[in-house]
Every structure is written in structure tokens, then in C-alpha cells.
Amino acid sequence: MREIFKQFFKGGLPLVLALLVLLPAASRAEVRRVLIIPFEMHSEKDLSFLRKGITAMLSSRLTDMGNVVVIDQTAAADIIRDLSTPLTREAAAAAGRKAGADYVAYGSLTVFGDSISTDARFVEAETSTGLVTFNETGQSQGDVIGHINRFAAEVNTRVFGRTAEGAVSAAPSPAAVPDNPPDPDQANPEKKIWSGGGGGMRLRATNPDTDEADAKLWRSRRFPMNVEGLGLGDVDGDGDIEVVFVSEHQAAIYRFKDETFLKVAEIELTPRLVCLGVDVADINGNGRAEIFIIARSENYYSHSYVLEWDGAAFQTVYDAPYWYFRVGWNPRTNKRTLYGQKGGARNVVDGPVYALAWVNGSYEPQDKILMPDGASVFGFAHGDLTGDGVANTMAFIKGDQLQLVSIGRQDEWTSADSYGGKYTWLITPEEFKKGQRLNATHVDPLPDKLFFVPQRILLTDFDRDGRNEVLVVKNEDSTRGIMSRIRSYREGRFENLAWDNVGMRAVWRTRKFSGYISDYNLGDFDNDGQDEMVFAVVKKIGDSMTGEAKSYLVSWDPYQQDPQKNAP
């Protein structure tokens, strides 16, 4: 036995000592470093004390001895001081790399009226990838403590793989349903603001001449994105409806249940494509609704694709270069139908609109849809609107006018007013190439006229009288169409139109909403068995000049309208 120990100390001890020396170095290599950039404060009051408090709270909650360290603010003072506002994700990541950080936490605090909003981001410094996006609102400065606790807990869980008291688990998989009653602190704080004692804020919906009927209204918190489109459907096949809303490069999936608006997932969309809109429907019949991303390439070729939940993640299951998609409700079949139209090199949209069906693993063109001249797949509704049992088509034509066409009789009706109104525009690939050539010599390389993507048109029977109506948005352009390439929307409303044997008349309209209504849809938003109207309001267009975008969702029940009250 003594000989064994002698041999160990003779040959093995140096090895052990070497390992003991190397182990701390290995541990140090695994320690992840976080740079916390002090939050931006948007308030009339001096909230510098709260700014320092947020930094201190995040530092203590993210620090994990031997695993995660927070870079001392003094050491990074020069780097932080040089940052401009509003801070972009790329600028924050660059500051992190300069400070030798692996990750960067940053955000802003906004006080508006009696409520306070916390927006926080956690990004990977090396790749500028957003790992955690957090947004919550409250009714006092004290609510910020809860916001920071939940943000830090979400970072600890999703990024560092650890949980702590008060932690928010990673974005639940769509199949996950909480076993316990929802925590009141996790409920949407703005619901308290807008719902009051349960009566709800009222949305005035009237006929063109009276002001009598109303409906309940729910509003979400604000999201730091320009919402380009939204759709509703059961994306995971569990029987609950989710709402999917998108910006140009991101998709968010939420579920409203038990009075709580829960995040299901956030998806970074294909970087080389620009998202124009989204639709959700189970077209392939497998029990899980597909997410149809309507997109274009960077050089303006049409290129849509389809996401679907595979039990673990949302995967691209179908790629459709040269196609634009749109899902529309078919009252005759009581099902959603997928429609498609191709884009061309010389035309933004080229050729007919088709109803598509899932055949042998592909969305194949079936019936050709009758369309007015100048219409596109983006903004139309197909079904019996005149009550004679024959399918009609209502569509946006040039100038944002509405036109109703029928087989045999063609142009049935054209609106005198403009409807819809959208900021999103397209040009042809050839116009893009020409603009690239002119870019070096021309201040303005864009063509004189842009193709502004039409809003969707919804076809349904709101008053349940057996006859279909259409619901359209009417965003008010403050430029009044004087400039062909510039639009400015400050408010919008909805109108419900019905056929009266002469033309389409407004049965009722909502009051005006401040902001730009970017998209809307019908579905069982709150999972109560009844459809609601859901729409997105963009309060602030985000770009390099104006800063971060701000949008929110609104839900209300147009089926509550009393046709007797609203009859003109």
C-alpha cells in the first residue's frame, strides 16, 4: 500500500496539481459577462433614481457567482456615454463587444398619463441576436420592480437555464396549458386601465346617421414593433385559438385565456425576406393551423412561405417563391380558403387569383376567381353579396376605391369614397433594379407611383339575417391623396357595408381611432366560443428617424350590434 502512495505522489501529484491550476482557468472561460446599459427614461419628471435602481436590480438578479458576472458600470462608462438614443439592437450589441461582454441588457421606461411602461431587451453581443424581448405596463412606479423581476427571471430561465424565486418560465410551448389559476400579477396590466370595474371601455358603433349602439373593447399592452398583419387560428391543435401578429422580420404568437394575454412564442422570420402580412388557417387539414407569411425578397420578388408547429418548434414546411397568399372566409363552405396570386418582374402582381387547395403535399391552384381590373389578392372578398345565390367579388382597385363585380353583369358597384389605406408599398423587381442603377446619380431613385398594398376585406353575416356584409377599414389620409407616394394616417375607423339592390350602403360604422389601423381579422380571440374582431393600431412608426415603433391590439365584438337599433 505504501508503494502505491509513493508512486502516486511521485508521478500523479504533479498531474493533480496541474489540473488544480487549470480548473479555475476553465471555469473562468465559462463565466458569461453581461453589460447592462442604463435604461432610457421618457418622462416629464426626473426619474434618474429609478434608472439607477433598475441597473442595480438587474445586476443583482442576473449575477450568478462563478457563472454570470455583470460588468462594472464604471469600467464601461466611456462606452455607455458614447451611445446615442434611441438605442438600436445593433448599437447595443456593438457596445457589448467593445466592453468584452457576451450579452447586453438594455431598455426604456415610459410614463404616459397614469401608467408606466417597461420595455427591455437582452441580446447576444457577438451576433446581435435578440434573445429576450420584454414589455409590460403598470399603474405606478412601484410596478417597475415587478417588471424588472420578471424580465430578469425570463433571462435567467431562457438564456442561462436557471430558475429563481419569481422566475418566469421560457415562452411556453403552444401545447402547454397552465394547471393552476392564473396569477393576477401576470394578467395584462392595461386590462385594469381599460376595463375598469368590468364594464369595459365602450366602442361606439353606429349607422351613418345615428349614434346608439356600442360594444365592449379590450386593448393589449404596447409592443415595440410595426404590426404589418395579424391572423387567428389554433396553431398547435389544442383547441385554443392563438393570435399571430408580425412585423417585417418578427412574428409573435399570443393566446388570450382566463382573462390573461399569454405569450406563446416569438419567431425571428427569414432574414433575407421582408414580411408584408400574415394569415392563419388549417388548409392542409392536419388539425394545426398553418402560419402563412406573405413576403417579398430584398429585390422585390414575391416570396411567401408557411410555418407550422411540429410539436417542438415552428418550422418552415412550405416555400412559395413568386407567390403572394391571402386567406379569406368562405361563408358558403363555412371554412377558410387559401388564395394565391403570382408576382412578376414587370408587375407587382401578375395573372389571375386562384383558390388553392392542399394536394399531394403542395398548395395547388384550383378555381380562378373573378376579379375587377386593377385588383389583387391582398384586398378582396369572394362570396354571395347580392343575395341571389351567385358568388360576387368585392375588391380594392386603384385609388383605394371598392368595386363589386359579378359574373355576367361585371361591374355592379364602385364606391365614390376611398377605403382601406396602408403604408406598406411595393415596386416591381425591374423598378428596383433601375433604382439601384440610378441611386448613385439621382437623389430619388424610386418610381413616380408606388403600389400600396391594399387592406384586407372581411366577408361575414354580422346581423345574422342570412345575407353577407363586408367589413372594411377606412384610414384617414391627412395628405388627401395629393402626393402619390406619401401617406399620413392619424386616425381610422371601420364600416360595415351591405347590398340594398342598388349598391353597397353603410349599415354602421365605428367611431374613429387615433393612430393607423394596419390590419384586422375575425376569430375567437378570447376562446369563449364566439368570434371577435381583432385589429392592430400602430401608434408610432419605428424607423431611424422616429425611433422605436409602438403598436397594440384591440378586440371587440361586432356581433353585439343590434340590427334594429342600427337600421337607417
Coordinates of C-alpha atoms in Angstrom, one line a residue:
M1 CA 0.0 0.0 0.0
R2 CA 2.8 2.4 0.9
E3 CA 4.4 1.7 -2.5
I4 CA 1.2 2.7 -4.2
F5 CA 1.1 6.0 -2.4
K6 CA 4.7 6.6 -3.2
Q7 CA 4.1 6.1 -6.9
F8 CA 1.0 8.4 -6.7
F9 CA 2.9 11.2 -5.1
K10 CA 5.9 10.6 -7.3
G11 CA 4.1 10.7 -10.7
G12 CA 0.5 11.6 -10.0
L13 CA 0.8 14.6 -7.8
P14 CA 2.2 16.9 -10.4
L15 CA -0.7 15.9 -12.7
V16 CA -3.2 16.6 -9.9
L17 CA -1.6 20.0 -9.2
A18 CA -1.6 20.8 -12.9
L19 CA -5.3 20.0 -13.0
L20 CA -6.0 22.2 -10.0
V21 CA -4.2 25.0 -11.7
L22 CA -6.1 24.6 -15.0
L23 CA -9.6 24.1 -13.5
P24 CA -10.0 27.7 -12.4
A25 CA -9.0 28.9 -15.9
A26 CA -11.5 26.5 -17.4
S27 CA -14.2 27.9 -15.0
R28 CA -13.2 31.4 -15.9
A29 CA -13.6 30.6 -19.5
E30 CA -17.2 29.5 -18.9
V31 CA -18.2 32.6 -17.0
R32 CA -20.5 34.7 -19.1
R33 CA -20.3 38.5 -18.9
V34 CA -23.3 40.9 -19.1
L35 CA -23.2 44.6 -19.9
I36 CA -26.2 46.5 -18.5
I37 CA -26.8 49.7 -20.4
P38 CA -28.8 52.1 -18.2
F39 CA -32.4 52.3 -19.3
E40 CA -33.7 55.3 -21.3
M41 CA -36.3 57.4 -19.4
H42 CA -39.2 59.0 -21.2
S43 CA -41.0 61.2 -18.6
E44 CA -41.6 64.8 -17.7
K45 CA -40.3 64.0 -14.2
D46 CA -36.7 63.3 -13.2
L47 CA -36.5 59.5 -12.9
S48 CA -32.7 59.2 -12.6
F49 CA -33.1 57.5 -9.3
L50 CA -35.3 54.9 -10.9
R51 CA -32.8 54.5 -13.7
K52 CA -30.0 53.7 -11.2
G53 CA -32.4 51.4 -9.3
I54 CA -33.2 49.3 -12.4
T55 CA -29.4 48.9 -13.2
A56 CA -28.8 47.8 -9.6
M57 CA -31.8 45.4 -9.6
L58 CA -30.8 43.8 -12.9
S59 CA -27.2 43.4 -11.7
S60 CA -28.1 41.6 -8.5
R61 CA -30.7 39.3 -10.2
L62 CA -28.5 38.3 -13.2
T63 CA -25.3 37.7 -11.3
D64 CA -24.6 34.1 -10.6
M65 CA -21.3 33.5 -8.8
G66 CA -18.9 31.6 -11.0
N67 CA -21.3 31.5 -13.9
V68 CA -22.6 35.0 -14.8
V69 CA -20.9 38.3 -13.9
V70 CA -22.2 41.8 -14.6
I71 CA -19.6 44.3 -15.9
D72 CA -19.0 47.2 -13.5
Q73 CA -20.6 50.3 -14.8
T74 CA -17.5 52.4 -14.0
A75 CA -15.4 50.2 -16.2
A76 CA -17.8 50.6 -19.2
A77 CA -18.6 54.3 -18.5
D78 CA -16.9 55.6 -21.6
I79 CA -18.5 53.0 -23.9
I80 CA -22.0 53.7 -22.5
R81 CA -21.5 57.5 -22.6
D82 CA -20.9 57.4 -26.4
L83 CA -24.2 55.7 -27.2
S84 CA -26.9 57.6 -29.0
T85 CA -30.6 57.3 -28.4
P86 CA -32.9 55.7 -29.3
L87 CA -30.6 52.7 -28.9
T88 CA -30.8 50.1 -31.6
R89 CA -30.1 46.4 -31.1
E90 CA -27.1 46.5 -33.3
A91 CA -25.6 49.5 -31.4
A92 CA -26.2 47.8 -28.0
A93 CA -24.5 44.6 -29.3
A94 CA -21.6 46.7 -30.6
A95 CA -21.2 48.3 -27.2
G96 CA -21.2 44.9 -25.6
R97 CA -18.5 43.6 -27.9
K98 CA -16.4 46.7 -27.1
A99 CA -16.8 46.1 -23.4
G100 CA -15.9 42.4 -23.7
A101 CA -19.4 41.3 -22.9
D102 CA -21.2 38.1 -24.1
Y103 CA -24.6 39.7 -23.6
V104 CA -26.2 43.1 -23.3
A105 CA -29.3 44.2 -21.4
Y106 CA -30.9 47.5 -22.2
G107 CA -34.4 49.1 -22.5
S108 CA -36.6 52.1 -21.7
L109 CA -39.1 53.3 -19.2
T110 CA -42.0 55.4 -20.5
V111 CA -44.5 57.3 -18.3
F112 CA -47.8 58.2 -20.1
G113 CA -50.6 59.6 -18.1
D114 CA -51.3 57.4 -15.1
S115 CA -49.5 54.3 -16.5
I116 CA -45.9 53.3 -16.8
S117 CA -44.4 51.0 -19.5
T118 CA -41.2 48.9 -19.2
D119 CA -39.5 47.8 -22.4
A120 CA -36.4 45.6 -22.0
R121 CA -34.1 43.7 -24.4
F122 CA -31.5 41.0 -23.9
V123 CA -29.2 40.4 -26.9
E124 CA -26.2 38.3 -27.7
A125 CA -23.2 40.7 -28.3
E126 CA -21.4 38.6 -30.9
T127 CA -24.3 38.1 -33.3
S128 CA -26.7 41.0 -32.3
T129 CA -29.4 38.3 -31.9
G130 CA -32.3 39.3 -29.7
L131 CA -32.8 36.6 -27.1
V132 CA -35.4 38.0 -24.8
T133 CA -37.9 40.8 -25.5
F134 CA -40.0 42.0 -22.6
N135 CA -42.8 44.6 -22.4
E136 CA -45.2 45.3 -19.6
T137 CA -47.2 48.3 -18.3
G138 CA -48.3 49.2 -14.8
Q139 CA -50.1 52.0 -13.0
S140 CA -47.3 53.2 -10.7
Q141 CA -43.6 53.4 -10.4
G142 CA -43.7 50.6 -7.9
D143 CA -44.9 48.2 -10.7
V144 CA -41.5 48.6 -12.3
I145 CA -39.9 46.4 -9.6
G146 CA -42.2 43.5 -10.7
H147 CA -41.4 44.2 -14.3
I148 CA -37.6 44.0 -13.7
N149 CA -38.0 40.9 -11.6
R150 CA -39.9 39.1 -14.4
F151 CA -37.5 40.3 -17.1
A152 CA -34.5 39.1 -15.1
A153 CA -36.2 35.8 -14.4
E154 CA -37.1 35.3 -18.0
V155 CA -33.4 35.9 -19.0
N156 CA -32.2 33.5 -16.3
T157 CA -34.5 30.8 -17.5
R158 CA -34.3 31.2 -21.2
V159 CA -30.7 32.2 -21.6
F160 CA -28.8 30.8 -18.6
G161 CA -31.0 27.8 -17.9
R162 CA -31.7 28.5 -14.3
T163 CA -34.8 29.4 -12.3
A164 CA -35.2 31.6 -9.2
E165 CA -37.9 32.8 -7.0
G166 CA -40.4 34.8 -9.1
A167 CA -38.9 33.4 -12.3
V168 CA -41.0 33.5 -15.5
S169 CA -40.5 30.3 -17.4
A170 CA -39.4 30.2 -21.0
A171 CA -42.1 31.0 -23.6
P172 CA -44.5 28.1 -23.1
S173 CA -44.9 25.7 -26.0
P174 CA -48.2 26.1 -27.7
A175 CA -49.4 22.8 -26.2
A176 CA -48.8 24.0 -22.7
V177 CA -51.8 25.0 -20.7
P178 CA -51.4 26.2 -17.0
D179 CA -52.8 23.7 -14.5
N180 CA -53.3 26.4 -11.8
P181 CA -55.4 29.5 -11.9
P182 CA -53.5 32.5 -13.5
D183 CA -51.6 34.7 -11.2
P184 CA -53.3 38.1 -11.0
D185 CA -49.9 39.8 -11.2
Q186 CA -49.4 38.2 -14.6
A187 CA -52.6 39.5 -16.0
N188 CA -52.3 42.3 -18.6
P189 CA -51.9 45.5 -16.5
E190 CA -53.7 47.6 -19.2
K191 CA -56.8 45.5 -18.8
K192 CA -57.3 47.2 -15.4
I193 CA -56.9 50.5 -17.1
W194 CA -59.3 49.9 -19.9
S195 CA -61.8 47.6 -18.3
G196 CA -62.4 49.5 -15.1
G197 CA -64.9 47.6 -12.9
G198 CA -65.6 45.0 -15.6
G199 CA -67.8 47.2 -17.7
G200 CA -65.1 47.9 -20.2
M201 CA -64.3 50.9 -22.3
R202 CA -67.1 51.4 -24.8
L203 CA -66.6 51.4 -28.6
R204 CA -69.3 53.4 -30.3
A205 CA -70.6 51.7 -33.4
T206 CA -73.3 53.5 -35.3
N207 CA -75.2 53.7 -38.6
P208 CA -74.2 56.7 -40.7
D209 CA -76.9 59.0 -39.1
T210 CA -77.4 57.9 -35.5
D211 CA -75.2 57.2 -32.5
E212 CA -76.8 54.5 -30.4
A213 CA -75.2 51.1 -30.4
D214 CA -72.0 50.1 -28.6
A215 CA -69.7 47.2 -27.9
K216 CA -67.1 46.2 -25.3
L217 CA -63.5 46.9 -26.1
W218 CA -60.2 45.2 -24.9
R219 CA -56.8 46.6 -25.6
S220 CA -53.4 44.9 -25.2
R221 CA -50.2 46.5 -23.9
R222 CA -48.0 48.2 -26.4
F223 CA -45.5 46.2 -28.5
P224 CA -42.2 47.7 -29.8
M225 CA -43.0 46.8 -33.4
N226 CA -44.8 48.0 -36.5
V227 CA -47.5 45.4 -36.8
E228 CA -47.8 44.6 -40.5
G229 CA -50.5 41.9 -40.2
L230 CA -52.4 39.6 -37.9
G231 CA -54.3 36.3 -38.1
L232 CA -56.1 34.0 -35.7
G233 CA -56.1 30.2 -35.5
D234 CA -55.3 27.1 -33.5
V235 CA -51.6 26.8 -34.4
D236 CA -50.9 23.9 -32.0
G237 CA -54.1 21.8 -32.4
D238 CA -55.0 22.0 -28.7
G239 CA -58.4 23.6 -29.2
D240 CA -57.5 27.1 -28.2
I241 CA -57.2 30.0 -30.6
E242 CA -53.9 32.0 -30.8
V243 CA -53.4 35.4 -32.4
V244 CA -50.3 35.7 -34.6
F245 CA -49.0 39.2 -35.5
V246 CA -46.0 40.2 -37.5
S247 CA -43.5 43.0 -38.2
E248 CA -41.2 42.9 -41.2
H249 CA -38.8 40.4 -39.6
Q250 CA -40.5 39.1 -36.5
A251 CA -43.6 37.1 -35.6
A252 CA -45.3 37.0 -32.2
I253 CA -47.8 34.4 -31.1
Y254 CA -50.1 35.0 -28.1
R255 CA -53.1 33.4 -26.5
F256 CA -55.9 35.1 -24.6
K257 CA -57.4 32.8 -22.0
D258 CA -58.7 33.1 -18.5
E259 CA -58.5 36.9 -18.7
T260 CA -54.8 36.7 -19.4
F261 CA -52.9 37.5 -22.6
L262 CA -50.0 35.0 -22.6
K263 CA -47.0 34.9 -24.9
V264 CA -46.7 31.5 -26.6
A265 CA -43.7 32.2 -28.8
E266 CA -41.6 34.8 -30.7
I267 CA -40.1 33.9 -34.1
E268 CA -37.3 35.6 -36.0
L269 CA -38.5 35.4 -39.6
T270 CA -36.3 34.6 -42.6
P271 CA -33.8 37.5 -42.7
R272 CA -33.5 37.7 -46.4
L273 CA -37.2 38.2 -46.8
V274 CA -39.4 41.2 -45.8
C275 CA -42.8 40.2 -44.3
L276 CA -45.8 42.1 -45.7
G277 CA -48.5 40.3 -43.7
V278 CA -49.8 37.1 -42.2
D279 CA -52.7 34.7 -42.3
V280 CA -53.5 31.6 -40.2
A281 CA -55.7 28.7 -41.2
D282 CA -55.6 24.9 -41.3
I283 CA -55.6 24.4 -45.0
N284 CA -53.8 21.1 -45.1
G285 CA -56.3 19.5 -42.6
N286 CA -53.9 18.1 -40.1
G287 CA -55.6 19.8 -37.1
R288 CA -52.9 22.5 -36.7
A289 CA -53.3 25.9 -38.4
E290 CA -50.5 26.9 -40.7
I291 CA -49.0 30.3 -40.5
F292 CA -48.8 31.9 -44.0
I293 CA -46.1 34.5 -44.1
I294 CA -46.8 36.8 -47.1
A295 CA -43.4 38.3 -48.0
R296 CA -41.1 39.7 -50.7
S297 CA -37.4 39.4 -51.3
E298 CA -34.9 42.2 -50.8
N299 CA -35.1 42.9 -54.6
Y300 CA -38.9 42.9 -54.5
Y301 CA -39.7 39.5 -55.9
S302 CA -42.8 37.8 -54.3
H303 CA -41.8 35.0 -52.0
S304 CA -44.2 33.6 -49.4
Y305 CA -43.7 30.7 -47.1
V306 CA -45.5 28.6 -44.5
L307 CA -44.7 27.9 -40.8
E308 CA -46.2 25.0 -38.8
W309 CA -45.8 23.7 -35.3
D310 CA -44.1 20.3 -35.2
G311 CA -44.5 19.6 -31.5
A312 CA -41.2 21.3 -30.6
A313 CA -40.9 24.4 -32.7
F314 CA -42.4 26.4 -35.6
Q315 CA -40.7 25.1 -38.8
T316 CA -40.9 26.2 -42.4
V317 CA -42.9 23.5 -44.0
Y318 CA -43.5 25.0 -47.4
D319 CA -41.7 27.6 -49.6
A320 CA -43.6 29.5 -52.3
P321 CA -41.3 31.7 -54.3
Y322 CA -43.1 34.0 -56.8
W323 CA -46.4 33.8 -54.9
Y324 CA -48.4 36.1 -52.6
F325 CA -51.0 34.4 -50.3
R326 CA -54.2 35.6 -48.6
V327 CA -56.7 33.6 -46.5
G328 CA -60.4 34.5 -46.9
W329 CA -63.5 33.3 -45.2
N330 CA -66.0 31.3 -47.4
P331 CA -69.5 31.7 -45.9
R332 CA -70.8 29.0 -48.2
T333 CA -68.5 26.3 -47.0
N334 CA -68.1 27.8 -43.6
K335 CA -64.3 27.4 -44.0
R336 CA -61.3 29.5 -44.5
T337 CA -59.9 29.3 -48.1
L338 CA -56.4 30.0 -49.2
Y339 CA -56.0 32.2 -52.3
G340 CA -52.8 33.0 -54.2
Q341 CA -51.5 35.2 -57.0
K342 CA -48.1 35.4 -58.5
G343 CA -45.8 38.4 -58.7
G344 CA -43.9 39.2 -61.8
A345 CA -40.7 41.0 -62.8
R346 CA -42.6 43.8 -64.6
N347 CA -45.8 43.8 -62.5
V348 CA -46.2 43.7 -58.7
V349 CA -48.9 41.1 -59.2
D350 CA -49.2 39.1 -62.4
G351 CA -52.0 36.9 -63.6
P352 CA -55.2 35.6 -62.0
V353 CA -56.1 35.0 -58.4
Y354 CA -56.7 31.3 -57.6
A355 CA -58.3 29.4 -54.8
L356 CA -55.6 27.0 -53.6
A357 CA -56.0 23.5 -52.1
W358 CA -53.6 21.1 -50.4
V359 CA -53.0 18.4 -52.9
N360 CA -50.2 15.8 -52.6
G361 CA -48.1 17.9 -50.3
S362 CA -48.5 21.2 -52.2
Y363 CA -50.9 24.2 -52.3
E364 CA -52.2 23.8 -55.9
P365 CA -54.3 26.3 -57.9
Q366 CA -57.9 25.2 -58.3
D367 CA -60.6 27.7 -59.3
K368 CA -59.9 31.0 -60.9
I369 CA -61.5 33.9 -59.0
L370 CA -63.3 36.7 -60.9
M371 CA -61.6 40.0 -60.1
P372 CA -62.0 43.6 -61.1
D373 CA -59.3 45.2 -63.2
G374 CA -56.5 46.5 -61.0
A375 CA -57.4 44.3 -58.1
S376 CA -55.0 41.9 -56.3
V377 CA -55.0 39.0 -53.9
F378 CA -54.2 41.3 -51.0
G379 CA -57.6 43.0 -50.7
F380 CA -60.7 41.2 -51.8
A381 CA -63.6 39.1 -50.6
H382 CA -65.4 36.4 -52.6
G383 CA -68.9 35.2 -51.9
D384 CA -72.6 35.9 -52.3
L385 CA -73.0 39.6 -51.5
T386 CA -76.1 40.4 -53.6
G387 CA -78.3 37.7 -52.1
D388 CA -79.0 36.0 -55.4
G389 CA -77.0 32.8 -54.7
V390 CA -74.2 33.8 -57.2
A391 CA -70.7 34.5 -56.0
N392 CA -69.6 38.1 -56.2
T393 CA -66.2 39.7 -55.6
M394 CA -65.6 42.8 -53.6
A395 CA -62.1 44.2 -54.1
F396 CA -59.9 47.3 -53.9
I397 CA -59.0 48.9 -57.2
K398 CA -56.7 51.8 -58.0
G399 CA -57.2 54.8 -55.8
D400 CA -58.3 52.6 -52.8
Q401 CA -61.9 52.5 -54.1
L402 CA -64.0 49.5 -53.7
Q403 CA -65.6 47.7 -56.6
L404 CA -68.2 44.9 -56.6
V405 CA -68.2 42.6 -59.7
S406 CA -70.4 39.6 -60.7
I407 CA -70.3 37.0 -63.4
G408 CA -72.3 38.2 -66.4
R409 CA -73.0 41.7 -65.0
Q410 CA -69.4 42.6 -64.3
D411 CA -69.2 46.0 -62.6
E412 CA -72.1 46.1 -60.1
W413 CA -70.9 49.0 -58.0
T414 CA -67.9 51.2 -57.4
S415 CA -67.5 53.3 -54.3
A416 CA -67.3 57.1 -54.5
D417 CA -65.1 57.2 -51.4
S418 CA -61.7 55.7 -50.8
Y419 CA -61.4 52.9 -48.2
G420 CA -58.5 50.9 -46.7
G421 CA -55.3 52.8 -46.6
K422 CA -51.9 51.2 -45.8
Y423 CA -48.3 52.4 -45.5
T424 CA -46.8 49.2 -47.0
W425 CA -45.8 49.6 -50.6
L426 CA -44.2 47.5 -53.3
I427 CA -42.4 48.2 -56.6
T428 CA -41.5 45.7 -59.4
P429 CA -38.2 43.9 -59.5
E430 CA -37.3 45.8 -62.7
E431 CA -38.1 49.1 -61.0
F432 CA -35.9 48.1 -58.1
K433 CA -33.0 47.3 -60.5
K434 CA -33.4 50.6 -62.2
G435 CA -33.5 52.4 -58.9
Q436 CA -30.2 50.7 -57.9
R437 CA -28.6 51.9 -61.2
L438 CA -29.9 55.5 -60.6
N439 CA -29.1 55.5 -56.9
A440 CA -25.6 56.9 -57.5
T441 CA -26.8 59.8 -59.7
H442 CA -30.3 60.5 -58.5
V443 CA -31.4 61.8 -55.2
D444 CA -34.8 60.0 -55.6
P445 CA -34.4 56.7 -57.4
L446 CA -38.0 55.5 -56.7
P447 CA -40.6 55.4 -59.5
D448 CA -43.3 58.1 -59.6
K449 CA -46.0 55.8 -58.4
L450 CA -45.8 53.0 -55.8
F451 CA -48.1 50.0 -55.4
F452 CA -49.6 50.5 -51.9
V453 CA -50.6 47.1 -50.6
P454 CA -54.5 47.1 -50.1
Q455 CA -56.1 46.3 -46.8
R456 CA -58.0 43.0 -46.4
I457 CA -61.8 42.8 -46.8
L458 CA -63.8 40.6 -44.5
L459 CA -67.0 38.9 -45.6
T460 CA -69.4 37.8 -42.9
D461 CA -73.0 38.0 -41.7
F462 CA -72.8 40.4 -38.8
D463 CA -76.6 40.8 -38.1
R464 CA -77.3 37.1 -38.8
D465 CA -80.1 37.8 -41.2
G466 CA -78.8 35.2 -43.7
R467 CA -77.2 37.8 -46.0
N468 CA -73.5 38.7 -46.2
E469 CA -71.9 42.0 -45.5
V470 CA -68.4 43.3 -45.7
L471 CA -66.3 45.0 -43.1
V472 CA -63.6 47.4 -44.3
V473 CA -61.2 49.8 -42.6
K474 CA -61.1 53.5 -43.6
N475 CA -57.8 55.1 -42.5
E476 CA -57.9 58.9 -43.0
D477 CA -55.0 60.2 -45.1
S478 CA -54.2 63.7 -43.9
T479 CA -52.5 64.4 -47.3
R480 CA -55.9 63.7 -49.0
G481 CA -54.0 61.8 -51.8
I482 CA -52.4 64.9 -53.2
M483 CA -49.0 63.2 -53.2
S484 CA -48.9 59.9 -54.9
R485 CA -46.0 58.4 -52.9
I486 CA -46.7 60.0 -49.5
R487 CA -49.4 58.9 -47.0
S488 CA -50.0 60.1 -43.5
Y489 CA -52.6 58.3 -41.3
R490 CA -53.5 59.7 -38.0
E491 CA -56.9 58.1 -37.4
G492 CA -59.1 55.4 -38.8
R493 CA -62.5 53.6 -38.4
F494 CA -64.4 50.6 -39.6
E495 CA -67.5 50.5 -41.8
N496 CA -70.0 47.6 -42.3
L497 CA -71.4 47.6 -45.9
A498 CA -74.4 45.7 -47.2
W499 CA -76.2 45.4 -50.6
D500 CA -79.5 47.1 -50.9
N501 CA -80.3 46.1 -54.6
V502 CA -78.8 49.4 -55.9
G503 CA -75.4 49.4 -54.3
M504 CA -73.5 48.9 -51.1
R505 CA -74.6 51.2 -48.3
A506 CA -73.0 51.7 -44.8
V507 CA -75.1 49.9 -42.2
W508 CA -73.0 51.1 -39.3
R509 CA -69.5 52.5 -38.7
T510 CA -67.3 52.7 -35.6
R511 CA -66.0 55.9 -34.1
K512 CA -62.6 57.0 -35.2
F513 CA -59.4 55.6 -33.5
S514 CA -56.3 57.7 -33.1
G515 CA -53.5 56.0 -35.0
Y516 CA -53.0 53.8 -38.0
I517 CA -55.1 50.6 -38.3
S518 CA -52.6 48.3 -40.0
D519 CA -54.6 45.0 -40.1
Y520 CA -57.7 43.3 -38.7
N521 CA -59.3 39.9 -38.6
L522 CA -62.2 37.8 -37.2
G523 CA -61.8 34.9 -34.8
D524 CA -62.5 33.5 -31.4
F525 CA -59.8 35.7 -29.8
D526 CA -60.7 35.2 -26.1
N527 CA -61.6 31.5 -26.5
D528 CA -65.2 32.0 -25.3
G529 CA -66.8 30.2 -28.3
Q530 CA -67.8 33.4 -30.0
D531 CA -65.9 35.3 -32.7
E532 CA -64.5 38.8 -32.1
M533 CA -63.0 41.5 -34.3
V534 CA -59.3 42.0 -33.6
F535 CA -57.3 44.8 -35.1
A536 CA -53.8 46.3 -34.8
V537 CA -53.2 50.0 -34.1
V538 CA -49.8 51.5 -34.9
K539 CA -49.3 54.5 -32.6
K540 CA -45.7 55.2 -33.6
I541 CA -44.0 54.2 -36.8
G542 CA -40.5 53.0 -36.0
D543 CA -37.5 53.9 -38.1
S544 CA -34.1 55.5 -37.8
M545 CA -35.6 59.0 -37.5
T546 CA -38.6 58.4 -35.2
G547 CA -37.1 55.6 -33.0
E548 CA -38.8 52.5 -31.7
A549 CA -42.2 51.5 -33.0
K550 CA -45.3 51.2 -30.8
S551 CA -48.3 49.1 -31.7
Y552 CA -51.2 47.5 -29.7
L553 CA -54.1 45.1 -30.4
V554 CA -57.8 45.7 -29.8
S555 CA -60.6 43.2 -29.6
W556 CA -64.3 43.9 -29.8
D557 CA -67.5 42.0 -30.7
P558 CA -69.2 43.4 -33.7
Y559 CA -71.9 40.7 -33.5
Q560 CA -73.3 42.6 -30.5
Q561 CA -74.7 45.2 -32.9
D562 CA -78.5 45.3 -32.7
P563 CA -79.8 45.5 -36.3
Q564 CA -83.0 47.1 -35.2
K565 CA -81.1 49.9 -33.5
N566 CA -78.7 50.3 -36.4
A567 CA -81.2 50.3 -39.2
P568 CA -81.1 53.6 -41.1

